[in-house]
Amino acid sequence: MDKQPQLVRSKLPFTGRIVMFFIRHIQHAMGSMGELWRNPLSSLMTMAVLGVSLSLPAALQVLVKNAETITQSWNSAAEISLFIDEGRSERSIQSLITRIGAYPEVSAVNYINRDQALEEFQRLSGFGEAIAYLDDNPLPAVVTVTPDIKHASPNGARALLKKLELEPEVSFGRLDIEWLERLQAVVRLLERTVLAIALLLVLAVVLVIGNTIRLAIMNRRTEIEVMKLVGATESFIQRPFLYTGIWFGVIGGILAWIIINLLVWYLDGALADLLGLYGSTLTMQSLTLTELGQLVLLASFLGWLGSYLSVRQHLRAIEPT
Amino acid sequence: MMGGINNWVTMIRFEQVSKIYPGGQKALTDVSFHLKRGEMAFLTGHSGAGKSTLLKLISVIERANGGRVAINGHDIAKVRPKDVPYLRRDIGMIFQNHHLLMDRSVFDNIALPLVIEGFALHEIKKRVLAALDMVGLYGKERHYPIMLSGGEQQRVGIARAIVNKPPLLLADEPTGNLDPKLSMDILRLFETFNDSGTTVLIATHDLGLIARMKYRTLTLKQGRVIGGDELAPSQVFHG
């Protein structure tokens, strides 16, 4: 039997094929855009749905971002109290303070001697009268240490505390970080919730685009049949649909960005009033241009994915009869 | 030389081909024939005799259950589904119901095979206008199919089938809805393509039309080739 000859895939020269590859991609991209433009109402509806779906995870992202900046400013509130052994001389305490001050992890050291401690206790505890009956001052001297930003996290501060407790003058140390740990746990929970909701909404975006593309394929059934009859490859037929999906994603992403900015602008006034009451000048952060880019990129990828899944499933099913 | 299923002298070769549709309907049984390069032939038979099935096997819309089909030197059984489009580019197909895209202009309809093959726009223009001229519709490129008569629509379909100069032309009842004069015009058109070297196979039940022309005829009856089988490999006639 004769050898099976190769099927001619293209009658064009190699360079012509490369050039036409790009020209066709541009044509299909523009063509899909034009197609959306010609059916503005139905495509706008889809884009609005995508914009709203995408704006929710983006809004949650903004929320997490702002929560993080706020908790970061609270993190530095972590403070370590070191209780000094009784009977240490004032001189050895001063040398301890100098040594701690030289730690790279420490940003500030404050010394409260026994008399000051007693005074403070009398003032704040309400036991002032009772303490006057004591023969002796029962309170130890206290050195308070503020870690620098890098070591202000619960773990960092705890490590620093361990290190400080090794100093011979220190009887024991205390780190009041329970509230900080709780706060961070809440933030972690918030982040997870955001991630879960974002994943669900991303899935919704893929499904919405997939369904829109499915309808577009059904609408153009005869055209697809004719194209297959005159020798169009699968990739040629599916390309306009993929570009349509990408455009849906791009425009949906931009819409989501606009919605977020409006939302931040709307909330910022109220937030400024609230923070003003606490004497803070924090303003709400919106999405940066980089984040807009990431959002649009993600959205266009989702658009591509949605239409690819749809095209894979439905284009194959259409065969000329 | 003639023994090979895919030698280059033969354009279409069927060897004991049978086709049974899902559900058990026997469309073709043990059909053998071949068509040489540059030949023109008719395929006749009553409706339901298997003409359309035979054409579908050639254009790989359907695949045979038994036997061998070779088109333009390619054994169809060895052509993978993803390569079918490239095979179809060598086959110009003309349908009774035209299969035109009603929302595209005549120009865009005819340009479709060229666009798919990736020709540049100036080349597409040149070839589409030449094809339109050949079928006698020059100047109607901006019209939409709906604005044309049945005969003109059929000729748009023919222009689309020949615009990329395929070596093989298949026509399924191309004169089905046309009056005798228009039918004759269309057949003359096929003759001119054949004169320039294109292999042509026309399925029709219009026996009167065939009788007036001296071409080889393959007659199908209930899925089998019947008497006067001038296309059998043993008896090859020329034009």
Coordinates of C-alpha atoms in Angstrom, one line a residue:
Chain A
M1 CA 0.0 0.0 0.0
D2 CA 1.2 3.5 -0.8
K3 CA 2.3 5.8 2.0
Q4 CA -0.4 8.1 3.3
P5 CA 0.4 11.6 2.1
Q6 CA 0.5 14.4 4.6
L7 CA -2.6 16.7 4.6
V8 CA -1.7 20.2 3.6
R9 CA -2.4 22.3 6.6
S10 CA -1.9 25.7 4.9
K11 CA -1.3 26.8 1.4
L12 CA 0.4 30.0 2.6
P13 CA 4.2 30.4 3.0
F14 CA 5.6 30.1 6.5
T15 CA 6.1 33.9 7.2
G16 CA 2.6 34.6 5.7
R17 CA 1.2 32.0 8.2
I18 CA 2.9 33.7 11.1
V19 CA 1.7 37.2 10.1
M20 CA -1.9 35.9 9.4
F21 CA -1.9 34.2 12.8
F22 CA -1.6 37.5 14.5
I23 CA -3.8 39.4 12.1
R24 CA -6.5 36.8 12.6
H25 CA -6.2 37.1 16.4
I26 CA -6.6 40.8 16.1
Q27 CA -9.5 40.5 13.7
H28 CA -11.3 38.0 16.0
A29 CA -10.7 40.2 19.1
M30 CA -12.0 43.2 17.3
G31 CA -14.8 41.2 15.8
S32 CA -16.0 40.0 19.1
M33 CA -15.9 43.5 20.5
G34 CA -18.0 44.7 17.6
E35 CA -20.4 41.8 18.2
L36 CA -20.9 42.9 21.8
W37 CA -21.3 46.5 20.6
R38 CA -24.0 45.5 18.2
N39 CA -26.0 43.8 21.0
P40 CA -25.5 46.4 23.7
L41 CA -28.4 45.6 25.9
S42 CA -27.8 41.9 26.4
S43 CA -24.1 42.3 26.7
L44 CA -24.5 45.1 29.2
M45 CA -26.7 43.0 31.4
T46 CA -24.1 40.2 31.4
M47 CA -21.3 42.7 32.1
A48 CA -23.3 44.3 35.0
V49 CA -23.8 40.9 36.6
L50 CA -20.1 40.2 36.3
G51 CA -19.2 43.7 37.6
V52 CA -21.4 43.2 40.7
S53 CA -20.1 39.6 41.2
L54 CA -16.5 40.7 41.0
S55 CA -17.0 43.9 43.1
L56 CA -18.0 41.8 46.1
P57 CA -14.7 39.9 46.5
A58 CA -12.9 43.1 45.6
A59 CA -14.8 45.0 48.3
L60 CA -13.9 42.3 50.8
Q61 CA -10.3 42.6 49.7
V62 CA -10.5 46.4 50.4
L63 CA -12.0 45.6 53.8
V64 CA -9.1 43.2 54.7
K65 CA -6.6 45.6 53.5
N66 CA -7.9 48.4 55.7
A67 CA -8.4 46.0 58.7
E68 CA -4.7 45.1 58.3
T69 CA -3.5 48.7 58.4
I70 CA -5.5 49.3 61.5
T71 CA -4.4 46.2 63.3
Q72 CA -0.8 46.9 62.3
S73 CA -1.0 50.2 64.2
W74 CA -2.4 48.3 67.2
N75 CA 0.3 45.7 67.1
S76 CA 2.9 48.1 68.4
A77 CA 0.8 48.4 71.5
A78 CA 2.3 45.1 72.7
E79 CA 4.4 45.9 75.8
I80 CA 6.5 43.6 78.1
S81 CA 6.6 44.2 81.8
L82 CA 9.6 42.8 83.6
F83 CA 9.4 42.4 87.4
I84 CA 12.8 42.9 89.1
D85 CA 14.1 40.7 91.9
E86 CA 13.8 42.2 95.3
G87 CA 17.0 43.4 96.8
R88 CA 18.7 44.4 93.5
S89 CA 20.6 47.6 93.9
E90 CA 19.6 50.7 91.9
R91 CA 22.9 50.4 90.1
S92 CA 22.4 46.9 88.8
I93 CA 18.9 47.9 87.7
Q94 CA 20.4 50.8 85.7
S95 CA 22.9 48.6 84.1
L96 CA 20.1 46.1 83.2
I97 CA 18.2 49.0 81.5
T98 CA 21.3 50.0 79.5
R99 CA 21.7 46.4 78.4
I100 CA 18.1 46.0 77.4
G101 CA 18.2 49.3 75.6
A102 CA 21.0 47.9 73.5
Y103 CA 18.9 44.9 72.3
P104 CA 18.1 45.3 68.5
E105 CA 14.5 44.1 69.1
V106 CA 13.8 46.9 71.6
S107 CA 12.5 50.3 70.7
A108 CA 11.9 51.8 74.1
V109 CA 12.6 51.0 77.8
N110 CA 10.9 52.6 80.7
Y111 CA 11.8 52.2 84.4
I112 CA 9.3 52.4 87.3
N113 CA 11.0 52.1 90.6
R114 CA 9.3 50.6 93.7
D115 CA 8.2 53.9 95.1
Q116 CA 6.7 55.0 91.8
A117 CA 5.0 51.6 91.5
L118 CA 3.5 52.0 94.9
E119 CA 2.4 55.5 94.1
E120 CA 0.8 54.4 90.9
F121 CA -0.9 51.5 92.6
Q122 CA -2.3 53.8 95.3
R123 CA -3.6 56.1 92.7
L124 CA -5.2 53.6 90.4
S125 CA -6.3 50.7 92.6
G126 CA -8.4 52.4 95.2
F127 CA -6.7 50.6 98.0
G128 CA -4.7 53.7 98.8
E129 CA -5.8 53.8 102.4
A130 CA -5.2 50.2 103.1
I131 CA -1.7 50.3 101.7
A132 CA -0.8 53.0 104.2
Y133 CA -1.1 50.4 106.9
L134 CA 1.7 48.2 105.4
D135 CA 5.1 48.4 107.0
D136 CA 6.9 47.6 103.9
N137 CA 6.4 48.4 100.1
P138 CA 5.3 45.0 98.7
L139 CA 5.7 46.0 95.1
P140 CA 8.7 45.1 92.9
A141 CA 10.4 47.5 90.6
V142 CA 9.2 47.2 87.0
V143 CA 10.9 47.7 83.7
T144 CA 8.6 48.1 80.7
V145 CA 10.0 47.2 77.3
T146 CA 8.4 48.2 74.0
P147 CA 9.5 45.9 71.1
D148 CA 10.2 47.5 67.7
I149 CA 7.7 47.0 64.9
K150 CA 9.3 43.8 63.6
H151 CA 9.0 42.1 67.0
A152 CA 5.6 43.4 68.0
S153 CA 3.7 40.4 66.8
P154 CA 2.6 37.9 69.4
N155 CA 5.3 35.4 68.4
G156 CA 8.0 38.0 68.2
A157 CA 7.1 39.6 71.5
R158 CA 7.0 36.2 73.2
A159 CA 10.4 35.3 71.9
L160 CA 11.7 38.6 73.2
L161 CA 10.1 38.0 76.6
K162 CA 11.9 34.6 76.9
K163 CA 15.2 36.3 76.1
L164 CA 14.6 39.0 78.6
E165 CA 13.6 36.6 81.4
L166 CA 17.2 35.1 81.1
E167 CA 18.6 38.4 82.5
P168 CA 19.6 37.6 86.1
E169 CA 17.9 40.7 87.6
V170 CA 14.5 39.8 86.2
S171 CA 12.3 37.8 88.5
F172 CA 9.6 37.2 85.8
G173 CA 8.1 38.9 82.9
R174 CA 4.6 39.4 81.6
L175 CA 3.3 40.0 78.1
D176 CA -0.2 41.2 77.7
I177 CA -1.0 39.9 74.3
E178 CA -4.2 37.9 74.8
W179 CA -6.3 40.6 73.3
L180 CA -3.9 41.0 70.4
E181 CA -4.1 37.3 69.7
R182 CA -7.8 37.4 69.8
L183 CA -7.8 40.3 67.4
Q184 CA -5.5 38.5 65.0
A185 CA -7.6 35.4 65.2
V186 CA -10.6 37.5 64.2
V187 CA -8.7 39.0 61.3
R188 CA -7.6 35.5 60.2
L189 CA -11.2 34.3 60.3
L190 CA -12.2 37.4 58.3
E191 CA -9.5 36.6 55.8
R192 CA -10.7 33.1 55.4
T193 CA -14.3 34.1 55.1
V194 CA -13.3 36.6 52.4
L195 CA -11.3 33.9 50.5
A196 CA -14.3 31.4 50.7
I197 CA -16.8 34.0 49.5
A198 CA -14.3 35.2 46.8
L199 CA -14.0 31.7 45.5
L200 CA -17.7 31.2 45.3
L201 CA -18.2 34.5 43.5
V202 CA -15.3 33.6 41.1
L203 CA -17.1 30.4 40.4
A204 CA -20.3 32.4 39.8
V205 CA -18.4 34.6 37.3
V206 CA -17.1 31.5 35.4
L207 CA -20.6 30.0 35.3
V208 CA -22.3 33.2 34.1
I209 CA -19.8 33.7 31.3
G210 CA -20.0 30.0 30.4
N211 CA -23.8 30.2 30.1
T212 CA -23.7 33.4 28.1
I213 CA -21.2 31.8 25.7
R214 CA -23.4 28.7 25.5
L215 CA -26.3 30.9 24.4
A216 CA -24.1 32.6 21.9
I217 CA -23.0 29.3 20.4
M218 CA -26.6 28.1 20.2
N219 CA -27.6 31.3 18.4
R220 CA -24.9 30.8 15.8
R221 CA -25.4 27.1 15.3
T222 CA -26.0 27.3 11.5
E223 CA -23.0 29.5 11.1
I224 CA -20.8 27.0 13.0
E225 CA -22.1 24.1 10.9
V226 CA -21.3 26.0 7.6
M227 CA -17.9 26.9 8.9
K228 CA -17.2 23.3 9.7
L229 CA -18.4 22.3 6.3
V230 CA -16.0 24.6 4.5
G231 CA -13.0 23.4 6.5
A232 CA -12.7 25.6 9.6
T233 CA -10.7 24.1 12.5
E234 CA -12.1 23.9 16.0
S235 CA -9.6 26.6 17.2
F236 CA -10.7 28.9 14.4
I237 CA -14.4 28.5 15.3
Q238 CA -13.8 28.8 19.1
R239 CA -11.5 31.9 19.0
P240 CA -14.2 34.6 18.6
F241 CA -16.1 33.0 21.6
L242 CA -13.0 33.0 23.7
Y243 CA -12.4 36.6 22.9
T244 CA -16.0 37.4 23.8
G245 CA -15.4 35.8 27.2
I246 CA -12.2 37.8 27.7
W247 CA -14.0 41.1 26.8
F248 CA -16.8 40.2 29.2
G249 CA -14.1 39.7 31.9
V250 CA -12.2 42.9 31.1
I251 CA -15.3 45.1 31.2
G252 CA -16.7 43.3 34.2
G253 CA -13.5 43.9 36.0
I254 CA -13.4 47.6 35.2
L255 CA -17.1 47.9 36.3
A256 CA -16.2 46.2 39.6
W257 CA -13.3 48.7 40.1
I258 CA -15.7 51.6 39.5
I259 CA -18.2 50.1 42.0
I260 CA -15.5 49.7 44.6
N261 CA -14.3 53.3 44.2
L262 CA -17.9 54.6 44.6
L263 CA -18.3 52.4 47.6
V264 CA -15.1 53.6 49.3
W265 CA -16.0 57.2 48.5
Y266 CA -19.4 56.7 50.0
L267 CA -18.0 55.0 53.2
D268 CA -15.0 57.2 53.6
G269 CA -17.0 60.2 54.8
A270 CA -18.7 58.2 57.5
L271 CA -15.4 56.5 58.5
A272 CA -13.6 59.9 58.8
D273 CA -16.3 61.1 61.2
L274 CA -15.9 57.9 63.3
L275 CA -12.1 58.0 63.3
G276 CA -12.2 61.7 64.0
L277 CA -13.9 60.9 67.3
Y278 CA -10.9 58.7 68.2
G279 CA -8.4 61.4 67.1
S280 CA -7.2 59.3 64.2
T281 CA -6.5 60.6 60.8
L282 CA -6.6 57.2 59.0
T283 CA -8.4 57.4 55.7
M284 CA -9.8 54.4 53.9
Q285 CA -7.7 52.9 51.2
S286 CA -9.2 52.0 47.8
L287 CA -7.8 49.8 45.1
T288 CA -4.6 51.0 43.6
L289 CA -3.9 51.1 39.8
T290 CA -1.8 47.9 40.2
E291 CA -4.8 46.2 41.9
L292 CA -7.0 47.4 39.1
G293 CA -4.6 45.7 36.7
Q294 CA -4.7 42.5 38.7
L295 CA -8.5 42.6 39.0
V296 CA -8.9 43.1 35.2
L297 CA -6.3 40.4 34.5
L298 CA -8.0 38.0 36.9
A299 CA -11.4 38.8 35.4
S300 CA -10.3 38.4 31.8
F301 CA -8.7 35.0 32.8
L302 CA -12.1 34.0 34.4
G303 CA -13.8 35.1 31.2
W304 CA -11.5 33.0 29.1
L305 CA -11.9 30.0 31.4
G306 CA -15.7 30.3 31.4
S307 CA -16.0 30.5 27.7
Y308 CA -13.3 27.8 27.1
L309 CA -15.2 25.3 29.3
S310 CA -18.4 26.2 27.5
V311 CA -16.9 26.1 24.0
R312 CA -15.2 22.7 24.7
Q313 CA -18.5 21.3 25.7
H314 CA -20.9 22.7 23.1
L315 CA -18.8 23.3 20.0
R316 CA -18.0 19.7 19.6
A317 CA -21.6 18.8 19.7
I318 CA -22.4 20.8 16.6
E319 CA -21.6 18.8 13.5
P320 CA -23.0 19.3 10.1
T321 CA -25.6 16.7 9.1
Chain B
M1 CA -0.8 1.2 -9.6
M2 CA -4.6 1.0 -9.3
G3 CA -4.2 -1.4 -6.4
G4 CA -3.3 1.1 -3.7
I5 CA -6.2 2.6 -1.9
N6 CA -4.7 6.1 -2.0
N7 CA -2.8 6.5 -5.2
W8 CA -2.8 9.9 -6.9
V9 CA -4.6 9.0 -10.1
T10 CA -7.8 8.4 -8.3
M11 CA -9.7 11.2 -6.7
I12 CA -12.5 9.1 -5.0
R13 CA -12.2 5.4 -4.3
F14 CA -14.8 3.3 -2.5
E15 CA -14.0 -0.4 -1.8
Q16 CA -16.8 -2.5 -0.5
V17 CA -18.1 0.4 1.6
S18 CA -21.1 -0.1 3.8
K19 CA -22.8 2.4 6.2
I20 CA -25.3 1.5 8.8
Y21 CA -26.7 4.4 10.8
P22 CA -27.2 4.0 14.6
G23 CA -30.6 2.4 14.8
G24 CA -29.8 -0.2 12.2
Q25 CA -30.8 1.6 9.0
K26 CA -28.6 0.3 6.2
A27 CA -27.8 3.3 4.0
L28 CA -25.0 1.8 1.9
T29 CA -24.1 -1.9 1.2
D30 CA -20.9 -3.1 -0.4
V31 CA -20.4 0.0 -2.6
S32 CA -17.3 0.0 -4.8
F33 CA -16.4 2.6 -7.4
H34 CA -13.7 5.1 -8.2
L35 CA -13.5 8.4 -9.9
K36 CA -10.3 9.6 -11.6
R37 CA -8.7 12.9 -11.2
G38 CA -10.3 15.4 -13.6
E39 CA -13.4 13.3 -14.2
M40 CA -17.0 14.4 -14.0
A41 CA -19.8 12.0 -13.1
F42 CA -23.4 11.8 -11.9
L43 CA -24.8 9.9 -8.9
T44 CA -28.4 9.0 -9.2
G45 CA -31.1 7.1 -7.5
H46 CA -34.4 7.6 -5.8
S47 CA -34.5 9.6 -2.6
G48 CA -33.4 7.4 0.2
A49 CA -31.2 5.3 -2.1
G50 CA -28.1 6.5 -0.3
K51 CA -26.9 9.4 -2.5
S52 CA -26.5 11.8 0.4
T53 CA -24.9 9.2 2.6
L54 CA -22.3 8.6 -0.1
L55 CA -21.5 12.3 -0.4
K56 CA -21.3 12.5 3.4
L57 CA -18.8 9.7 3.5
I58 CA -16.7 11.6 1.0
S59 CA -16.8 14.9 3.0
V60 CA -16.3 12.9 6.3
I61 CA -19.5 14.2 7.7
E62 CA -20.2 10.4 8.3
R63 CA -17.7 7.6 8.5
A64 CA -18.1 4.1 6.9
N65 CA -18.8 1.0 9.1
G66 CA -17.0 -1.3 6.6
G67 CA -14.8 -1.1 3.6
R68 CA -12.5 1.7 2.6
V69 CA -12.9 5.2 1.4
A70 CA -10.0 7.2 0.0
I71 CA -10.3 10.8 -1.1
N72 CA -7.6 12.8 -2.9
G73 CA -5.0 10.1 -1.9
H74 CA -6.1 10.0 1.8
D75 CA -7.4 6.9 3.5
I76 CA -10.3 8.4 5.4
A77 CA -10.0 5.8 8.2
K78 CA -6.6 7.2 8.9
V79 CA -7.6 10.9 9.0
R80 CA -7.9 12.0 12.6
P81 CA -10.9 14.1 13.6
K82 CA -8.8 17.2 14.1
D83 CA -7.4 16.8 10.6
V84 CA -10.8 16.6 8.9
P85 CA -11.0 20.4 8.3
Y86 CA -7.8 20.2 6.2
L87 CA -9.3 17.4 4.1
R88 CA -12.5 19.4 3.6
R89 CA -10.6 22.4 2.3
D90 CA -9.8 20.2 -0.8
I91 CA -13.5 19.6 -1.3
G92 CA -15.9 22.2 -2.6
M93 CA -19.4 21.3 -1.4
I94 CA -22.7 22.5 -2.9
F95 CA -26.0 21.9 -1.2
Q96 CA -29.6 21.9 -2.4
N97 CA -30.5 24.3 0.4
H98 CA -27.4 26.4 -0.2
H99 CA -26.3 26.6 3.4
L100 CA -25.6 30.3 3.1
L101 CA -25.3 32.7 6.0
M102 CA -28.3 35.0 5.7
D103 CA -26.9 37.7 7.9
R104 CA -23.7 38.1 5.8
S105 CA -23.3 39.7 2.5
V106 CA -22.6 37.7 -0.7
F107 CA -19.0 38.8 -0.5
D108 CA -18.6 37.6 3.1
N109 CA -20.3 34.3 2.3
I110 CA -18.0 33.5 -0.6
A111 CA -14.9 34.8 1.3
L112 CA -15.5 32.4 4.2
P113 CA -13.3 29.5 3.0
L114 CA -10.5 32.0 2.2
V115 CA -10.8 33.7 5.6
I116 CA -10.6 30.3 7.3
E117 CA -7.5 29.4 5.3
G118 CA -5.9 32.8 6.4
F119 CA -5.6 34.6 3.1
A120 CA -4.7 38.3 3.1
L121 CA -7.6 40.7 2.4
H122 CA -6.4 41.9 -1.1
E123 CA -6.0 38.2 -2.2
I124 CA -9.5 37.5 -0.8
K125 CA -11.0 40.4 -2.7
K126 CA -9.3 39.3 -6.0
R127 CA -10.5 35.7 -5.7
V128 CA -14.0 36.4 -4.5
L129 CA -14.6 38.8 -7.4
A130 CA -13.2 36.3 -9.8
A131 CA -15.5 33.6 -8.4
L132 CA -18.5 35.9 -8.6
D133 CA -17.6 36.7 -12.2
M134 CA -17.4 33.0 -13.0
V135 CA -20.9 32.3 -11.7
G136 CA -22.3 35.4 -13.4
L137 CA -23.0 37.4 -10.3
Y138 CA -20.4 40.1 -10.7
G139 CA -21.6 43.4 -9.0
K140 CA -23.8 41.6 -6.5
E141 CA -21.1 41.2 -3.8
R142 CA -22.8 43.7 -1.5
H143 CA -26.2 42.1 -1.7
Y144 CA -27.5 39.8 1.0
P145 CA -28.6 36.3 0.1
I146 CA -32.3 37.1 0.9
M147 CA -32.3 39.7 -1.8
L148 CA -31.4 37.1 -4.5
S149 CA -33.5 34.6 -6.4
G150 CA -33.2 30.8 -5.7
G151 CA -31.0 30.3 -8.8
E152 CA -28.7 33.2 -7.7
Q153 CA -28.4 31.9 -4.2
Q154 CA -27.4 28.5 -5.6
R155 CA -24.7 30.3 -7.6
V156 CA -23.4 32.1 -4.5
G157 CA -23.1 28.6 -3.0
I158 CA -21.2 27.4 -6.0
A159 CA -18.9 30.5 -5.9
R160 CA -18.1 29.7 -2.3
A161 CA -17.4 26.1 -3.2
I162 CA -14.9 26.9 -5.9
V163 CA -13.3 30.1 -4.5
N164 CA -10.3 28.3 -3.0
K165 CA -9.9 26.2 -6.1
P166 CA -10.5 22.7 -4.6
P167 CA -9.5 19.7 -6.7
L168 CA -12.8 18.0 -5.9
L169 CA -16.3 19.5 -6.3
L170 CA -19.4 17.7 -4.7
A171 CA -22.9 18.8 -5.5
D172 CA -26.0 17.5 -3.7
E173 CA -29.1 18.1 -5.8
P174 CA -27.7 21.4 -7.1
T175 CA -30.7 21.9 -9.4
G176 CA -33.3 20.6 -7.1
N177 CA -35.4 23.8 -6.9
L178 CA -34.6 25.2 -10.3
D179 CA -36.4 25.2 -13.6
P180 CA -34.9 23.3 -16.5
K181 CA -33.2 26.3 -18.1
L182 CA -31.5 27.4 -14.9
S183 CA -30.6 23.8 -14.2
M184 CA -28.8 23.5 -17.5
D185 CA -27.0 26.8 -16.8
I186 CA -25.7 25.4 -13.6
L187 CA -24.6 22.2 -15.2
R188 CA -22.7 24.1 -17.9
L189 CA -21.0 25.9 -15.1
F190 CA -19.9 22.6 -13.6
E191 CA -18.6 21.6 -17.0
T192 CA -16.4 24.7 -17.2
F193 CA -14.9 23.8 -13.8
N194 CA -14.3 20.3 -15.0
D195 CA -12.6 21.6 -18.1
S196 CA -10.1 23.4 -15.9
G197 CA -9.2 20.1 -14.2
T198 CA -11.6 19.9 -11.2
T199 CA -13.1 16.5 -10.4
V200 CA -16.9 16.9 -10.2
L201 CA -19.4 14.5 -8.7
I202 CA -23.1 15.6 -8.9
A203 CA -25.9 13.8 -7.0
T204 CA -29.2 14.3 -8.7
H205 CA -32.5 12.5 -9.3
D206 CA -33.2 14.6 -12.4
L207 CA -32.7 11.8 -14.9
G208 CA -33.8 13.9 -17.8
L209 CA -30.9 16.2 -17.2
I210 CA -28.4 13.4 -17.1
A211 CA -29.7 11.9 -20.3
R212 CA -28.9 15.0 -22.2
M213 CA -25.3 14.9 -21.1
K214 CA -22.7 12.3 -21.9
Y215 CA -21.2 11.7 -18.5
R216 CA -20.6 8.5 -16.5
T217 CA -23.4 7.7 -14.1
L218 CA -23.4 5.7 -10.8
T219 CA -26.9 4.5 -9.9
L220 CA -27.8 3.6 -6.3
K221 CA -30.8 1.5 -5.3
Q222 CA -31.5 0.7 -1.7
G223 CA -27.9 1.4 -0.8
R224 CA -26.4 -0.8 -3.6
V225 CA -24.8 0.0 -6.9
I226 CA -27.1 -1.4 -9.6
G227 CA -26.8 -2.3 -13.3
G228 CA -25.1 -0.2 -15.9
D229 CA -22.5 0.4 -13.2
E230 CA -20.1 2.4 -15.4
L231 CA -18.1 3.5 -12.4
A232 CA -17.0 0.1 -11.3
P233 CA -13.3 -0.2 -11.1
S234 CA -13.2 -2.9 -13.8
Q235 CA -14.8 -0.7 -16.4
V236 CA -13.3 2.7 -16.5
F237 CA -14.6 5.0 -19.2
H238 CA -13.3 8.5 -19.9
G239 CA -15.6 11.5 -20.1

